[in-house]
PDB file of C-alpha atoms in Angstrom:
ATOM      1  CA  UNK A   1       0.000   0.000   0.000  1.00 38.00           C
ATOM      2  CA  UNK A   2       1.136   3.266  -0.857  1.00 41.00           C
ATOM      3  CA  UNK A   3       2.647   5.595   1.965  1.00 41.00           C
ATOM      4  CA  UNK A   4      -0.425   8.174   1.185  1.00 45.00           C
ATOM      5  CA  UNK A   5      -3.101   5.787   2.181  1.00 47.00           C
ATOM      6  CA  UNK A   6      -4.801   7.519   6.007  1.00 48.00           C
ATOM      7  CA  UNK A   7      -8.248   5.644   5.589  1.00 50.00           C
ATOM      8  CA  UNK A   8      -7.424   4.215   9.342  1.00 49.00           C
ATOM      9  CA  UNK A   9      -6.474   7.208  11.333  1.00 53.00           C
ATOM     10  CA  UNK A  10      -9.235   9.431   9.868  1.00 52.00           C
ATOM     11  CA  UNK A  11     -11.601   8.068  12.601  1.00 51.00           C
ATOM     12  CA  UNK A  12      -9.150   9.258  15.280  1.00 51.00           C
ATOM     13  CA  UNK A  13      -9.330  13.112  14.471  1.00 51.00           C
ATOM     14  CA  UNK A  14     -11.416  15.252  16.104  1.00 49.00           C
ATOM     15  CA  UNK A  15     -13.358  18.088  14.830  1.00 49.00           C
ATOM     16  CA  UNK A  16     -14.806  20.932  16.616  1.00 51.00           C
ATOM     17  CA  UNK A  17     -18.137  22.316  15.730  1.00 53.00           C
ATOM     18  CA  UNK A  18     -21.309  23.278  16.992  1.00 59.00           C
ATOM     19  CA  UNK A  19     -24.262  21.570  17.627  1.00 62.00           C
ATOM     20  CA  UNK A  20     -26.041  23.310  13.873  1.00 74.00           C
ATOM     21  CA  UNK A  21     -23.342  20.962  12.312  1.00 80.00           C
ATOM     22  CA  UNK A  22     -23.152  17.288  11.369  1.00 85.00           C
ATOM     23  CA  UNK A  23     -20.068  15.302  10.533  1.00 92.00           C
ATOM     24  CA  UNK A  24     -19.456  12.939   7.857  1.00 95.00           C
ATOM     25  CA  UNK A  25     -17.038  10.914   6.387  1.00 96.00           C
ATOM     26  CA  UNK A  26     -17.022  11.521   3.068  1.00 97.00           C
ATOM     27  CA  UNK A  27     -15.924   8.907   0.688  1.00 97.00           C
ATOM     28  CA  UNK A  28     -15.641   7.802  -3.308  1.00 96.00           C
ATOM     29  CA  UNK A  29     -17.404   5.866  -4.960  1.00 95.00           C
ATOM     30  CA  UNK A  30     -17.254   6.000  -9.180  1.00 92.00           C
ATOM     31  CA  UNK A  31     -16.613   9.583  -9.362  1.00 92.00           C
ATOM     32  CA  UNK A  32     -19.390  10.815  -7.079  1.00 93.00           C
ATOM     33  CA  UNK A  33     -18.814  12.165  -3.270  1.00 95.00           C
ATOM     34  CA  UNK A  34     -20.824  10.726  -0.589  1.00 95.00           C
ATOM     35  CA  UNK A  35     -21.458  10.834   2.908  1.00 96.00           C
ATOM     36  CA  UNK A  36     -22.185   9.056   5.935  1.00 95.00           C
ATOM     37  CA  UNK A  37     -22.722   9.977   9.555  1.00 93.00           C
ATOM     38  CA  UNK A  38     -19.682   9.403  11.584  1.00 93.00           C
ATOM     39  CA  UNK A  39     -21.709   8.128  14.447  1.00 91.00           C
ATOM     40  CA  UNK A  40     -22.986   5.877  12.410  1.00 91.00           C
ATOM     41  CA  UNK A  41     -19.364   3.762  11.415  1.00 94.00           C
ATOM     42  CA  UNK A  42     -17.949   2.124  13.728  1.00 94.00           C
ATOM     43  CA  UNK A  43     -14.577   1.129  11.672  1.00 94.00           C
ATOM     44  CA  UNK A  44     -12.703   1.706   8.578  1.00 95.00           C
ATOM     45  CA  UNK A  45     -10.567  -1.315   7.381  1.00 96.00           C
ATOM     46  CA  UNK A  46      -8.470  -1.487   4.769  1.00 93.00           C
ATOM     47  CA  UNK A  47      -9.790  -3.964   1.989  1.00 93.00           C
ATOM     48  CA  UNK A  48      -9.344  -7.495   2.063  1.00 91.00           C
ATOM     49  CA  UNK A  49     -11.311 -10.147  -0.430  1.00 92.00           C
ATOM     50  CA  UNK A  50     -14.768 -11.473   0.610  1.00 94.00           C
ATOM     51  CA  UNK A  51     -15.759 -14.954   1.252  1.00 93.00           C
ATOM     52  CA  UNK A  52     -18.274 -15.329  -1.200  1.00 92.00           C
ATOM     53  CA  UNK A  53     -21.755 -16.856  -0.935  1.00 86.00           C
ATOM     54  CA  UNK A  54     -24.094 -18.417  -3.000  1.00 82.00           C
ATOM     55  CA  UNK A  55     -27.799 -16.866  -3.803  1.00 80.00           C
ATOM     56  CA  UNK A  56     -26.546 -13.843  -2.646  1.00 83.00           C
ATOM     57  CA  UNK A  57     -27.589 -10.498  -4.059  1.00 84.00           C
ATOM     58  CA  UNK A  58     -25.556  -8.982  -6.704  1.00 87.00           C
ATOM     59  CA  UNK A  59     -24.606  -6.219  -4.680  1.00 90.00           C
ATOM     60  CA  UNK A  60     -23.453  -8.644  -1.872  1.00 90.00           C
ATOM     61  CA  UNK A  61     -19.882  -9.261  -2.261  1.00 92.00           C
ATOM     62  CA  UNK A  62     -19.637 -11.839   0.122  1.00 93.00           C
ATOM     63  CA  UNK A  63     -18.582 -12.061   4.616  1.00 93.00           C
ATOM     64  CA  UNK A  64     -15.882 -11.255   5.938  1.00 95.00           C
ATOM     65  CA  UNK A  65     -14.787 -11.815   9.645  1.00 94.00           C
ATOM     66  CA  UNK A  66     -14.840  -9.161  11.821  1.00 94.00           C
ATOM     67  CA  UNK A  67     -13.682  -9.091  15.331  1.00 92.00           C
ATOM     68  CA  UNK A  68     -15.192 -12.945  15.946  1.00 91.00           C
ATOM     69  CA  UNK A  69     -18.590 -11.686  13.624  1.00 90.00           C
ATOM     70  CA  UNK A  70     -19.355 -13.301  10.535  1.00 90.00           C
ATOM     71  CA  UNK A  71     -20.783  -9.672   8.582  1.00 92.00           C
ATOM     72  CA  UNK A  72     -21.755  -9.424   5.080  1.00 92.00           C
ATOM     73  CA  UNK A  73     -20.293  -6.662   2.182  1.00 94.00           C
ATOM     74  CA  UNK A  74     -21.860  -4.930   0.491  1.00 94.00           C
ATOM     75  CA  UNK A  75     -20.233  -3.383  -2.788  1.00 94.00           C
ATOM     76  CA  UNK A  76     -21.414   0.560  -3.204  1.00 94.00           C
ATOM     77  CA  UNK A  77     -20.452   0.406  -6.976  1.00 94.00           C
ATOM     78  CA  UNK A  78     -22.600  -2.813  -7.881  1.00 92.00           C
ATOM     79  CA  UNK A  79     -25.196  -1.323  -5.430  1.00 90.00           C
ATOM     80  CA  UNK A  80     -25.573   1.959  -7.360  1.00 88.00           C
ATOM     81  CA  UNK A  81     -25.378  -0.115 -10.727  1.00 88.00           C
ATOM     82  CA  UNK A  82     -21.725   0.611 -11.690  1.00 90.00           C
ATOM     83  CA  UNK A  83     -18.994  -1.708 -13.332  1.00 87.00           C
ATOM     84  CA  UNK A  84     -16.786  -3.258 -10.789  1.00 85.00           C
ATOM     85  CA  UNK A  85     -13.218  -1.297  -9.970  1.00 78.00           C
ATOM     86  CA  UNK A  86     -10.117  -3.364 -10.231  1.00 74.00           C
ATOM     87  CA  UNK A  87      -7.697  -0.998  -8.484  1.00 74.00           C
ATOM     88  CA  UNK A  88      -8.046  -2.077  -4.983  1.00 74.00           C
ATOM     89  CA  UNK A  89      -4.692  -0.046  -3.813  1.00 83.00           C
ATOM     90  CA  UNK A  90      -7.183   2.936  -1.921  1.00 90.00           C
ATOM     91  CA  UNK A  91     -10.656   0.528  -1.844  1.00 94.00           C
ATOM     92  CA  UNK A  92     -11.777   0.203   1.856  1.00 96.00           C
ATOM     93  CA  UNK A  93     -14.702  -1.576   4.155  1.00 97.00           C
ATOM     94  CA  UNK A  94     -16.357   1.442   5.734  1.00 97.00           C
ATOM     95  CA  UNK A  95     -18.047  -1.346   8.981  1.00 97.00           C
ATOM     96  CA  UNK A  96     -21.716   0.642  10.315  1.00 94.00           C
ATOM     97  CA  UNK A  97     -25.072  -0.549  11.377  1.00 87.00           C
ATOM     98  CA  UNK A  98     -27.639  -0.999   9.323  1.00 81.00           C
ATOM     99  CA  UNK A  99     -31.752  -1.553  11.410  1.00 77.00           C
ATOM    100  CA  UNK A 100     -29.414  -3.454  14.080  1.00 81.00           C
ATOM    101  CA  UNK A 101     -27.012  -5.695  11.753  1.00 85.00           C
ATOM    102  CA  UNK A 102     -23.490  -4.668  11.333  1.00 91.00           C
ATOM    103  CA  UNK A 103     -21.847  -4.759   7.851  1.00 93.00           C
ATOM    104  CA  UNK A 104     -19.227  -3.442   5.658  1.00 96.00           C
ATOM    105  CA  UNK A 105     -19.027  -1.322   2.949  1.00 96.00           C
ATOM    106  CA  UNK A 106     -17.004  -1.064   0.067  1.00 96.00           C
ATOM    107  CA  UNK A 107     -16.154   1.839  -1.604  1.00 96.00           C
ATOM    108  CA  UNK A 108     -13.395   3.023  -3.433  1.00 96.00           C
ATOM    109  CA  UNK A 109     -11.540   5.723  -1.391  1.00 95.00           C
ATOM    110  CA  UNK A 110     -12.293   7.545   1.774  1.00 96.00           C
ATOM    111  CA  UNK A 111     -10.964  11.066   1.393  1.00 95.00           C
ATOM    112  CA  UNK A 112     -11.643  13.384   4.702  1.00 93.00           C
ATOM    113  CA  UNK A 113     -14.466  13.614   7.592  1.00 93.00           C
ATOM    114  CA  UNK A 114     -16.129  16.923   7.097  1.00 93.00           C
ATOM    115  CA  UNK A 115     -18.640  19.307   8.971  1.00 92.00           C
ATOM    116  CA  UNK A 116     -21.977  20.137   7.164  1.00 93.00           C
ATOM    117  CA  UNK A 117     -23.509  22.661   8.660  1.00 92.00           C
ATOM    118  CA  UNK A 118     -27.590  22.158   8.457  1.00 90.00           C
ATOM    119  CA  UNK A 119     -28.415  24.777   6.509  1.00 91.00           C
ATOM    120  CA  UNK A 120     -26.164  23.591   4.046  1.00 93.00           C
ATOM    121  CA  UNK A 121     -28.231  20.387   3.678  1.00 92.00           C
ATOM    122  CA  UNK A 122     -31.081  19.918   1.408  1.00 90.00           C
ATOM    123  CA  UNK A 123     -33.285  17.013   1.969  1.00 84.00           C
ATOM    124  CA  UNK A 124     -34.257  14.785  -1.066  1.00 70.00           C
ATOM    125  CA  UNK A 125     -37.832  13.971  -0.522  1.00 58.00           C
ATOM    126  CA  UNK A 126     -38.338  11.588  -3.432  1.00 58.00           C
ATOM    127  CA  UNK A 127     -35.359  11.905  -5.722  1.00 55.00           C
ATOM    128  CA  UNK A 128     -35.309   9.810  -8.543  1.00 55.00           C
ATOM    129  CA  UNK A 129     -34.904   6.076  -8.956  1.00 54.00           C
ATOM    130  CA  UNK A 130     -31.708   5.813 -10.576  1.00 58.00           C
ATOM    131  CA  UNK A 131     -29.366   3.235  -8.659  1.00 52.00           C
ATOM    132  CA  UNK A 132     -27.373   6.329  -7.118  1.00 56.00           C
ATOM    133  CA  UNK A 133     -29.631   8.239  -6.023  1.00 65.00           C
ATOM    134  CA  UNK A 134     -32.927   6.201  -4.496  1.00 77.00           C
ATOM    135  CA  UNK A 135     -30.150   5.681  -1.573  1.00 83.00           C
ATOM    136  CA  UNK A 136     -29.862   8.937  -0.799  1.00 87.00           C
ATOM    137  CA  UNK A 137     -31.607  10.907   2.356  1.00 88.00           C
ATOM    138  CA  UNK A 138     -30.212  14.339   1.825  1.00 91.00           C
ATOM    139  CA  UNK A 139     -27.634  16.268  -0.742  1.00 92.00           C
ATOM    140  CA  UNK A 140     -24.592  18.480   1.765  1.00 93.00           C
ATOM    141  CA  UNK A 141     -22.481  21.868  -0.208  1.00 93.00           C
ATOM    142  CA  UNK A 142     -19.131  21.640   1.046  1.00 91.00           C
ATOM    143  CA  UNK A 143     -17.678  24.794  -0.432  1.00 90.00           C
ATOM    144  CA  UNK A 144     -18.337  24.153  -4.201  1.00 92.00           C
ATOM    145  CA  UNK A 145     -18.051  20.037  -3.590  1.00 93.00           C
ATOM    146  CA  UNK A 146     -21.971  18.823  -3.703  1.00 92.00           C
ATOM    147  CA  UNK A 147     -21.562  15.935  -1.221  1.00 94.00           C
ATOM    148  CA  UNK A 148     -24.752  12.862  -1.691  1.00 93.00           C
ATOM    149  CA  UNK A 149     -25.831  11.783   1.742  1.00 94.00           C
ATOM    150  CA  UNK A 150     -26.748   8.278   2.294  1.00 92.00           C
ATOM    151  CA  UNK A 151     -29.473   6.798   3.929  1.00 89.00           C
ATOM    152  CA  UNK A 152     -28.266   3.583   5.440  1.00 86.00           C
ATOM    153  CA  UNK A 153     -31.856   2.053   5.944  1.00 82.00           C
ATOM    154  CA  UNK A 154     -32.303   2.512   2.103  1.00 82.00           C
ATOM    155  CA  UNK A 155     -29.354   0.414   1.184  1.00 79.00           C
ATOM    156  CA  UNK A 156     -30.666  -2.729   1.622  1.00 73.00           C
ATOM    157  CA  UNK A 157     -34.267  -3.769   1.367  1.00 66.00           C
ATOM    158  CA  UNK A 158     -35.987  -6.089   3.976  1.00 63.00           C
ATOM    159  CA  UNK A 159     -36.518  -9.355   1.242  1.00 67.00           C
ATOM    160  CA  UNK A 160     -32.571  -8.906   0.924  1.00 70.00           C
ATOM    161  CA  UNK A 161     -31.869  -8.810   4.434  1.00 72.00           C
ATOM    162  CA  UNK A 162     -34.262 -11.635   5.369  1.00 76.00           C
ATOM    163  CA  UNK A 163     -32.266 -13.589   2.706  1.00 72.00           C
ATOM    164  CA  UNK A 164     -28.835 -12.167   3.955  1.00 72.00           C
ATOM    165  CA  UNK A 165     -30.182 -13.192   7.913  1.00 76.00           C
ATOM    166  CA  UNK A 166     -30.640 -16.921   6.282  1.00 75.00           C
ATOM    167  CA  UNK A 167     -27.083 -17.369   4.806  1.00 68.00           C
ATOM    168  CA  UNK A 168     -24.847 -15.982   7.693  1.00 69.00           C
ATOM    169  CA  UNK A 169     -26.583 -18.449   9.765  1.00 74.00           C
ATOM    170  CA  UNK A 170     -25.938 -21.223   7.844  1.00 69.00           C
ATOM    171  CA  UNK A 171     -22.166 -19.910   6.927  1.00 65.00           C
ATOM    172  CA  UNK A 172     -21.923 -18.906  10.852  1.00 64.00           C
ATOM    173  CA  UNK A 173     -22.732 -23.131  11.162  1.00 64.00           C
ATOM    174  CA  UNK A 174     -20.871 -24.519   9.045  1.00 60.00           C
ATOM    175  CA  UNK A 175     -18.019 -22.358  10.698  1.00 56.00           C
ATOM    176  CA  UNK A 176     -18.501 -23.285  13.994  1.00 59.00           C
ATOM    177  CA  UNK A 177     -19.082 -27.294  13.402  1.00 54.00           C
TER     178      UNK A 177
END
């Protein structure tokens, strides 16, 4: 891994701001900016190769193992319909909860944690349903950057989670037999 490569310690810095502000971790994914509410990850891990599973989702890349916890991986790039990248040198599992379940997701690069203040936000009521942006809750203005807020709970739907629920039991099993 190159020597530029500070995915780990950006959880460690601390920002100051005041309580109209949110912070977010803002990351890559294609060529598009997103965001996530730091309370809301728990980790950032540097990328290492799914175990896959069978009659997964598309978007599923597989389980990894994390701290003792079988948790499933989501790709962001298959999950907002893109082609898959093949450069995994800044690629990263951004680990957050999702309606109680932890998982990872992948995404390309994580460049900086940022303050937003509110007023700066603009909630998407009903975007559109393209791939990118039906997961969205909210769009941030970071200076001139236009920064695409997720909304975790939209990421995966309850049929796919029900399904997901079925195979890390069976994988978590087979494991511990």
């Amino acid at each position: 891994m190159a020597g530029t490569d500070n995915t780990i310690d950006l959880l460690n810095l601390q920002f100051t701001g005041n309580e109209n502000e949110q912070q977010y971790i803002i990351f890559m994914v294609g060529k598009e900016e997103f965001g996530l509410e730091v309370l809301k990850v728990q980790e950032i891990i540097r990328y290492l190769v799914p175990t896959k599973i069978p009659h997964a989702p598309m978007y599923v890349e597989g389980v990894i193992d994390f701290r003792g916890e079988v948790i499933p991986v989501l790709n962001m790039r298959r999950r907002f319909g893109l082609s898959d990248n093949e450069d995994f040198e800044f690629q990263v599992i951004i680990v957050t909860e999702v309606n109680g379940k932890i998982i990872g997701l992948t995404v390309d690069r994580v460049l900086d944690i940022a303050n937003i203040p509110e007023d700066k936000i603009q909630l998407t009521t009903d975007f559109t349903t393209q791939e990118k942006t039906k997961y969205l809750k909210a769009v941030g203005k970071l200076g001139n950057r236009l920064i695409l807020l997720l909304d975790l709970d939209k990421i995966m739907n309850f049929n796919d989670e029900k399904l997901l629920e079925e195979i890390i039991s069976s994988v978590e099993k087979t494991v511990d037999s």
